[in-house]
mmCIF file of C-alpha atoms in Angstrom:
data_model
loop_
_atom_site.group_PDB
_atom_site.id
_atom_site.type_symbol
_atom_site.label_atom_id
_atom_site.label_comp_id
_atom_site.label_asym_id
_atom_site.label_seq_id
_atom_site.Cartn_x
_atom_site.Cartn_y
_atom_site.Cartn_z
ATOM 1 C CA MET A 939 0.000 0.000 0.000
ATOM 2 C CA TRP A 940 2.853 2.370 0.818
ATOM 3 C CA LEU A 941 4.354 1.710 -2.602
ATOM 4 C CA PHE A 942 1.182 2.972 -4.294
ATOM 5 C CA SER A 943 1.246 6.118 -2.158
ATOM 6 C CA PHE A 944 4.924 6.648 -2.947
ATOM 7 C CA VAL A 945 4.305 6.436 -6.705
ATOM 8 C CA TRP A 946 1.185 8.623 -6.404
ATOM 9 C CA TYR A 947 2.916 11.411 -4.472
ATOM 10 C CA GLY A 948 5.935 11.112 -6.746
ATOM 11 C CA PHE A 949 3.692 11.580 -9.791
ATOM 12 C CA ILE A 950 1.892 14.555 -8.239
ATOM 13 C CA GLY A 951 5.184 16.143 -7.244
ATOM 14 C CA PHE A 952 6.566 15.643 -10.745
ATOM 15 C CA VAL A 953 3.484 17.216 -12.345
ATOM 16 C CA LEU A 954 3.483 20.163 -9.941
ATOM 17 C CA TYR A 955 7.190 20.653 -10.657
ATOM 18 C CA TRP A 956 6.562 20.953 -14.400
ATOM 19 C CA ILE A 957 3.493 23.179 -13.922
ATOM 20 C CA ILE A 958 5.458 25.581 -11.720
ATOM 21 C CA ARG A 959 8.425 25.489 -14.097
ATOM 22 C CA LEU A 960 6.242 26.280 -17.125
ATOM 23 C CA ALA A 961 4.361 28.958 -15.170
ATOM 24 C CA VAL A 962 7.620 30.653 -14.204
ATOM 25 C CA LYS A 963 9.034 30.286 -17.714
ATOM 26 C CA HIS A 964 5.957 31.846 -19.349
ATOM 27 C CA GLY A 965 5.198 34.269 -16.518
ATOM 28 C CA ILE A 966 8.548 36.076 -16.282
ATOM 29 C CA ASN A 967 7.288 39.118 -18.217
ATOM 30 C CA ASP A 968 4.106 39.323 -16.136
ATOM 31 C CA SER A 969 5.990 39.050 -12.852
ATOM 32 C CA LYS A 970 8.318 41.900 -13.837
ATOM 33 C CA GLU A 971 5.389 44.265 -14.422
ATOM 34 C CA VAL A 972 4.055 43.753 -10.896
#
């Protein structure tokens, strides 16, 4: 059961990592205006 949770959290963490990375990459211009 712990193995399933480990893979699940690992997948979520990996997805969140890419979402944040893409958000920062595409949001640099917007963040500078603030």
